[in-house]
Short mmCIF file of C-alpha atoms in Angstrom, two decimals:
data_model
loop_
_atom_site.label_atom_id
_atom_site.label_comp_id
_atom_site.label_asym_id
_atom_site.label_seq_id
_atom_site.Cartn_x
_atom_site.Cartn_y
_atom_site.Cartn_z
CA UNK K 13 -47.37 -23.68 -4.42
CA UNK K 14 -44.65 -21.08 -4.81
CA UNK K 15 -44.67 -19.23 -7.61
CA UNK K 16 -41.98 -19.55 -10.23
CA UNK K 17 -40.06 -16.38 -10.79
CA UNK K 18 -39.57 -15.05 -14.03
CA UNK K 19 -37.38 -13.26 -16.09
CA UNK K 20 -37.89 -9.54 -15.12
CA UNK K 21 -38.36 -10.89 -11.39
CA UNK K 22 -34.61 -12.04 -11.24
CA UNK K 23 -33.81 -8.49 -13.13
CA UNK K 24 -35.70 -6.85 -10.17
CA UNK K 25 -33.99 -8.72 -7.62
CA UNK K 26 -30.32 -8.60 -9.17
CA UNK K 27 -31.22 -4.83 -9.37
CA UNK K 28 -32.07 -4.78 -5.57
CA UNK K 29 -28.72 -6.79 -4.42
CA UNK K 30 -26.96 -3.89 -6.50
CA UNK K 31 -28.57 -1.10 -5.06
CA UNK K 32 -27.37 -2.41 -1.07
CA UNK K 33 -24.31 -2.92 -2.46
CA UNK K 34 -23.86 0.34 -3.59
CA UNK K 35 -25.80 2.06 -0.48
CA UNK K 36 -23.35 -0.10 1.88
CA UNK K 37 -20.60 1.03 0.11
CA UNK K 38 -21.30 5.04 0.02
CA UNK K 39 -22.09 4.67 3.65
CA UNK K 40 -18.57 3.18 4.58
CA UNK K 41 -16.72 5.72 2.24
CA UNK K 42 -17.42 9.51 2.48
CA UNK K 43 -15.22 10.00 -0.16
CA UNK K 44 -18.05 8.95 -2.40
CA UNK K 45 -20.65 11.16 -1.30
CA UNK K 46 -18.60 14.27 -2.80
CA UNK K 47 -18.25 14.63 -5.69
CA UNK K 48 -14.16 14.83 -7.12
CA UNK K 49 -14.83 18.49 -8.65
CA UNK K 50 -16.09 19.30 -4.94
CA UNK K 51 -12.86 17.66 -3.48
CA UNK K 52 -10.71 19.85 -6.04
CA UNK K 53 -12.04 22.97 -5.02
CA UNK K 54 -12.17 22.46 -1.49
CA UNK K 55 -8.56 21.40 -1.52
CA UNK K 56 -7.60 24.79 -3.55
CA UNK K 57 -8.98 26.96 -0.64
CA UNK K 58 -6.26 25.28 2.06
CA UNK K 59 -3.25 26.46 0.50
CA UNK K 60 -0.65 23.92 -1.01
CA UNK K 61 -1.17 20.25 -0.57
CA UNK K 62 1.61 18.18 -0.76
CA UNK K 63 3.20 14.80 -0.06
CA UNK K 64 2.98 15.75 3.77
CA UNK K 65 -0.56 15.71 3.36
CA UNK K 66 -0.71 12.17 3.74
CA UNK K 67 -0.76 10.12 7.07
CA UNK K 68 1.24 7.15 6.55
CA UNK K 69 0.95 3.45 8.24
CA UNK K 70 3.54 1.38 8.81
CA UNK K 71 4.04 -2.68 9.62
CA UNK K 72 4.57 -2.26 13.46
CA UNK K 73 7.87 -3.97 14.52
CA UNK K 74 8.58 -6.62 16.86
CA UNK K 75 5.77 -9.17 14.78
CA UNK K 76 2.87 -7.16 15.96
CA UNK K 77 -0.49 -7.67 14.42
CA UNK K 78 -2.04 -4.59 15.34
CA UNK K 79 -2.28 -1.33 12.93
CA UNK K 80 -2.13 1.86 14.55
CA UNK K 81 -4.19 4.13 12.28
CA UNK K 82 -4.18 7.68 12.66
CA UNK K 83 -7.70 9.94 12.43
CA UNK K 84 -9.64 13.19 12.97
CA UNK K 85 -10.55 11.73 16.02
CA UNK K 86 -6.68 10.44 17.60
CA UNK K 87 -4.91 7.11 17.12
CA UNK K 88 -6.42 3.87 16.71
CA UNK K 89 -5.63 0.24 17.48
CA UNK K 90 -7.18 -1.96 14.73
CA UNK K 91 -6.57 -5.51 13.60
CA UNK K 92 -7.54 -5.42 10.24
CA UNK K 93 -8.20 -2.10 7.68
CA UNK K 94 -11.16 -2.51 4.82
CA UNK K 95 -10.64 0.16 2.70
CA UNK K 96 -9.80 0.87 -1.32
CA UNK K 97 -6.15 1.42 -3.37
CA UNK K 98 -6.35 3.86 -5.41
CA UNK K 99 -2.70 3.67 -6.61
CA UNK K 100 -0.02 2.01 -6.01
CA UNK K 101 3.66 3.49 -6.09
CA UNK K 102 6.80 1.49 -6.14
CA UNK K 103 10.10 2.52 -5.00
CA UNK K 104 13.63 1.78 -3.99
CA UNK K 105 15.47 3.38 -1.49
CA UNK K 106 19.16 3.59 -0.31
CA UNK K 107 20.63 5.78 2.71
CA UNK K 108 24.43 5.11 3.72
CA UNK K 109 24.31 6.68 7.32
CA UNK K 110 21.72 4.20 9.70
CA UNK K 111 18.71 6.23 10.86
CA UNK K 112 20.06 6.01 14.53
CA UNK K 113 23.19 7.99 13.23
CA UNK K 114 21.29 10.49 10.75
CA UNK K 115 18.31 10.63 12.70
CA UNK K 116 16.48 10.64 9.51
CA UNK K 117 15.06 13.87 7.45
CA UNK K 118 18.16 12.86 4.77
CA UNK K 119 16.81 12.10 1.23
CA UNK K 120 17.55 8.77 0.24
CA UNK K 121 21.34 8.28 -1.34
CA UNK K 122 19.88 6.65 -4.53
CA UNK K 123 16.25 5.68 -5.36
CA UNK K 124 14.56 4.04 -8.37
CA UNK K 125 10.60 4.80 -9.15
CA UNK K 126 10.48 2.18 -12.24
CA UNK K 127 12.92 -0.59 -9.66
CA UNK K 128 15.25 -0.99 -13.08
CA UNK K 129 17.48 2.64 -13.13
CA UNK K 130 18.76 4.04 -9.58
CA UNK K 131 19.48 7.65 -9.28
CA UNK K 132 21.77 9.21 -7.31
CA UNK K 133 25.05 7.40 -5.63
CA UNK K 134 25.78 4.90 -6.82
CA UNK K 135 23.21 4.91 -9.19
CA UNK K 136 22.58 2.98 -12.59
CA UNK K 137 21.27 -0.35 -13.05
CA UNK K 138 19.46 -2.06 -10.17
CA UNK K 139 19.38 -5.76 -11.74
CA UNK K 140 18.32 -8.80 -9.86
CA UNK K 141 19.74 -9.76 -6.83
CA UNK K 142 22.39 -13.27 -7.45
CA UNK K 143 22.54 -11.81 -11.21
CA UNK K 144 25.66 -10.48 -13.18
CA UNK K 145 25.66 -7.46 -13.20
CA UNK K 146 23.21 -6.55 -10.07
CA UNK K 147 23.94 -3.25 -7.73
CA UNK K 148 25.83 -4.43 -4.75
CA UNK K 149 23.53 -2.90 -2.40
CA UNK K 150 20.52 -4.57 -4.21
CA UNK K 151 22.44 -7.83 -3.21
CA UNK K 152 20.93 -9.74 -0.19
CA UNK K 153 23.59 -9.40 2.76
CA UNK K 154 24.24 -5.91 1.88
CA UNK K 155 22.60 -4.28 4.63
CA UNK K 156 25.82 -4.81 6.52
CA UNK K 157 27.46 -2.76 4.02
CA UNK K 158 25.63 0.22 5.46
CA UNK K 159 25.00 -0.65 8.94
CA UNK K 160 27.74 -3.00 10.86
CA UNK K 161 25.19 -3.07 13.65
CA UNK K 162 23.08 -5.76 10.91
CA UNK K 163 25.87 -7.92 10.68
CA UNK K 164 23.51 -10.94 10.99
CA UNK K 165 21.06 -9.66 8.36
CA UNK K 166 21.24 -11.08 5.17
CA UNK K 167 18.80 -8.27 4.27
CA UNK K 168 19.20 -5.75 1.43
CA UNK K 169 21.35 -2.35 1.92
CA UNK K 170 18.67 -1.18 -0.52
CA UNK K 171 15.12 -1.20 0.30
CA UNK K 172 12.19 -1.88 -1.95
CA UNK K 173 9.11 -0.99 -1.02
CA UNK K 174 5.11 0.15 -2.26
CA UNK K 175 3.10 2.83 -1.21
CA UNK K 176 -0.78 2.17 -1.61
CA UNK K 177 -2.57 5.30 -1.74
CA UNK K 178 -5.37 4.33 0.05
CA UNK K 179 -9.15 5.03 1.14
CA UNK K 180 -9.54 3.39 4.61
CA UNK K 181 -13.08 2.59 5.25
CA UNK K 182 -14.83 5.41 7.61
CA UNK K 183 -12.31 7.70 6.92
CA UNK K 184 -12.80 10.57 4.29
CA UNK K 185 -9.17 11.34 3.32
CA UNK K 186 -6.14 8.75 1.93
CA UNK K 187 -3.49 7.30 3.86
CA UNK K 188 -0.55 5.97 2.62
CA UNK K 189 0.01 2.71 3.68
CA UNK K 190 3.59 1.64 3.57
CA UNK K 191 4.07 -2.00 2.44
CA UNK K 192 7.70 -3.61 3.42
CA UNK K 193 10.01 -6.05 1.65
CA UNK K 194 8.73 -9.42 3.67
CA UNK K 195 5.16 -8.30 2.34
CA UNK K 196 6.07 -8.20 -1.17
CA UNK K 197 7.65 -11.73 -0.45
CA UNK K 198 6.94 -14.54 -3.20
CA UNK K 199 7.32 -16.96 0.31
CA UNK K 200 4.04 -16.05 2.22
CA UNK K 201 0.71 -17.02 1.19
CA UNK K 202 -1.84 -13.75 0.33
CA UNK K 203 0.96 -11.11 0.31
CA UNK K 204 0.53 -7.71 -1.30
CA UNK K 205 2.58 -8.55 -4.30
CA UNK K 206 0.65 -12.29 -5.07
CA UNK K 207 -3.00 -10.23 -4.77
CA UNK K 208 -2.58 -7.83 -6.87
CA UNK K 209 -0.87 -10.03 -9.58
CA UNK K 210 -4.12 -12.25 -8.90
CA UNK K 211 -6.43 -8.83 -9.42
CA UNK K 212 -4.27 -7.49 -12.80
CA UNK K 213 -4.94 -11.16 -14.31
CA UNK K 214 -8.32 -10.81 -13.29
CA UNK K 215 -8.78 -7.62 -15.84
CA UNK K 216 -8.86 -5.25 -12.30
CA UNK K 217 -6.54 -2.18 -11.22
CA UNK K 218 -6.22 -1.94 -7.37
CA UNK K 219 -9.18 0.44 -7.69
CA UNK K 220 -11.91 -1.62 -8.40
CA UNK K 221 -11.61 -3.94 -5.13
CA UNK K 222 -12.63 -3.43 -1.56
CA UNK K 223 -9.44 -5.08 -0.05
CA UNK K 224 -8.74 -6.26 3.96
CA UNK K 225 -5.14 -5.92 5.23
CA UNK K 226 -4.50 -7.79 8.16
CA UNK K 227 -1.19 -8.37 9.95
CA UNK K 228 0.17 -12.35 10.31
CA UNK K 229 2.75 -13.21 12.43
CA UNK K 230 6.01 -15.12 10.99
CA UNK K 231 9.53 -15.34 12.08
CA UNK K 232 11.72 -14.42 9.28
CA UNK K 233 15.59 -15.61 9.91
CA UNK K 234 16.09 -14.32 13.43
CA UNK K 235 13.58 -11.35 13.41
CA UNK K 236 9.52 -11.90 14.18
CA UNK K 237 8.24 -9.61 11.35
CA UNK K 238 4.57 -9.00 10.63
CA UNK K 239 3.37 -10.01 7.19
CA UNK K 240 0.67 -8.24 5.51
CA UNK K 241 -1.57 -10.49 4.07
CA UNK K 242 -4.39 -8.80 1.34
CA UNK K 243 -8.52 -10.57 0.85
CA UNK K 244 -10.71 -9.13 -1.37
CA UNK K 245 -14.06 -7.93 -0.27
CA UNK K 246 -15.64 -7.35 -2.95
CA UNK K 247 -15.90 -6.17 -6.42
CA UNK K 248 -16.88 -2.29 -6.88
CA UNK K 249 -19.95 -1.57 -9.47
CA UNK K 250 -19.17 0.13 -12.33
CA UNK K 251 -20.44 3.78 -10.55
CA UNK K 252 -18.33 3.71 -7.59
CA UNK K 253 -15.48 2.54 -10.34
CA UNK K 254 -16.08 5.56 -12.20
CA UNK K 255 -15.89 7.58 -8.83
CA UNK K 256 -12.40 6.05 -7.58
CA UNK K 257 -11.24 6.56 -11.25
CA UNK K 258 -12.45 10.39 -11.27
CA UNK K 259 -10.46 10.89 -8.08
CA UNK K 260 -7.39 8.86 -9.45
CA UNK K 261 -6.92 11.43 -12.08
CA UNK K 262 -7.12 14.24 -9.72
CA UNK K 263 -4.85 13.36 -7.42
CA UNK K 264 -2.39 11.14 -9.78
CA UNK K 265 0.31 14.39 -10.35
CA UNK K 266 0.48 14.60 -6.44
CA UNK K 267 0.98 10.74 -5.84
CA UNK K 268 3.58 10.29 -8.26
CA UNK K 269 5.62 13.25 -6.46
CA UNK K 270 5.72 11.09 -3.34
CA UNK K 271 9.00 9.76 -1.93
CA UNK K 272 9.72 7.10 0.59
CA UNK K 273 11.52 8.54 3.60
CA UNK K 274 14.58 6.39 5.85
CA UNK K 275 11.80 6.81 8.33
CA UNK K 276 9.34 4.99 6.77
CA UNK K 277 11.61 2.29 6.10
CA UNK K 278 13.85 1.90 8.96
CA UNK K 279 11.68 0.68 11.54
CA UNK K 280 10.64 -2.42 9.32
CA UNK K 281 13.46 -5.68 9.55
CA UNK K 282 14.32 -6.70 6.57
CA UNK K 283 14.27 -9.78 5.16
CA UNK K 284 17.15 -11.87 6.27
CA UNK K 285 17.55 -14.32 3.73
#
């Protein structure tokens, strides 16, 4: 006859489960094997570190479901990236000349951090798109307004986007991973925008997850565009919590100074309805 397990048995075992999960997770981040005081000072001895610094990934074009994710070791092909957020940046970005005119390298016309107040030409209120009172650029069909090439678009002139500051399983350092309008879609099941809503009602910031991005085919108007869809994991315990949070703070000022570029941008369709 088996013997019935008691109290301080399932407190053992509970203990054990939290343990692998916590071994697991130190072994597929390197990050958390140094300490964020170690980080800082290692960072101080390589001269300035900027928004340069990061690598950034991009939705490839064309509908393809395949990241290419850059590391120590060269370029890889992956089809899905495990890894954790540790902030997320939104943004909206405006550039008059077409990146196959300007050839990029041109700060954006007008931007908005808060996606409310634009700065720069034309600037002031953004509003919502169909609404009195909304930016005509911020209007969808606008693209055209900028580009006569996108004549068929009925995409936006200006582009909003979200840049998740992110710890990519295996990989010591943070990428930026670059998420496009179609992915911050209402439309699509498991987009960016819906799991993260789903995370803040759950009581979690974007740093408490392990989170999968993988890439899902759609046709969008006339364009195949690549959607990113987001899964949880798992949930982090409260030390590796209190690690991502340690390393949030550190490298918050630097995030916050980061700016989309027409490069990061352009390549992406946008969505044409």
């Amino acid at each position: 006859m088996a013997k019935k397990a008691n109290g301080n048995d399932k407190h053992s075992a509970t203990e054990a489960l939290s343990l692998t999960e916590a071994l697991s997770l130190v072994e597929r981040y390197p990050i958390l094997r140094a300490s964020p005081q170690a980080v800082a000072e290692s960072l101080k001895g390589i001269g300035p570190v900027d928004e340069f610094s990061f690598d950034r990934i991009k939705v490839p074009t064309g509908g393809g479901t395949t990241w290419r994710v850059p590391t120590l070791e060269g370029e890889r092909n992956l089809k899905e990236l495990a890894g954790v957020v540790l902030y997320i940046k939104p943004n909206r970005g405006l550039w008059k000349i077409p990146y196959d005119q300007s050839g990029g390298g041109n700060p954006p016309d007008c931007s908005s951090d808060d996606l409310i107040e634009g700065v720069g030409d034309p600037g002031g209120r953004c509003g919502v798109a169909g609404k009195p009172g909304c930016c005509p650029y911020n209007e969808w069909g606008s693209m055209k307004l900028v580009n006569q090439a996108r004549v068929d678009s009925n995409g936006k002139a200006c582009r909003e986007t979200r840049l998740l500051f992110t710890f990519l399983a295996e990989q010591a350092r943070p990428v930026i991973l670059i998420v496009p309008p179609s992915s911050l879609s209402n439309k699509y099941d498991f987009t960016v925008s819906k799991y993260f809503m789903a995370q803040a009602w759950n009581g979690r910031s974007p740093f408490m997850v392990e989170t999968d991005f993988a890439l899902h085919a759609e046709r969008v108007g006339n364009f195949p565009t690549a959607i990113i869809q987001a899964r949880m994991l798992r949930v982090l315990n409260d030390q590796d919590i209190a690690r991502f949070r340690a390393l949030l703070d550190m490298l918050r000022p630097l995030m916050e100074q980061v700016t989309v570029s027409q490069e990061d941008v352009d390549s992406v369709e946008p969505l044409p309805f």
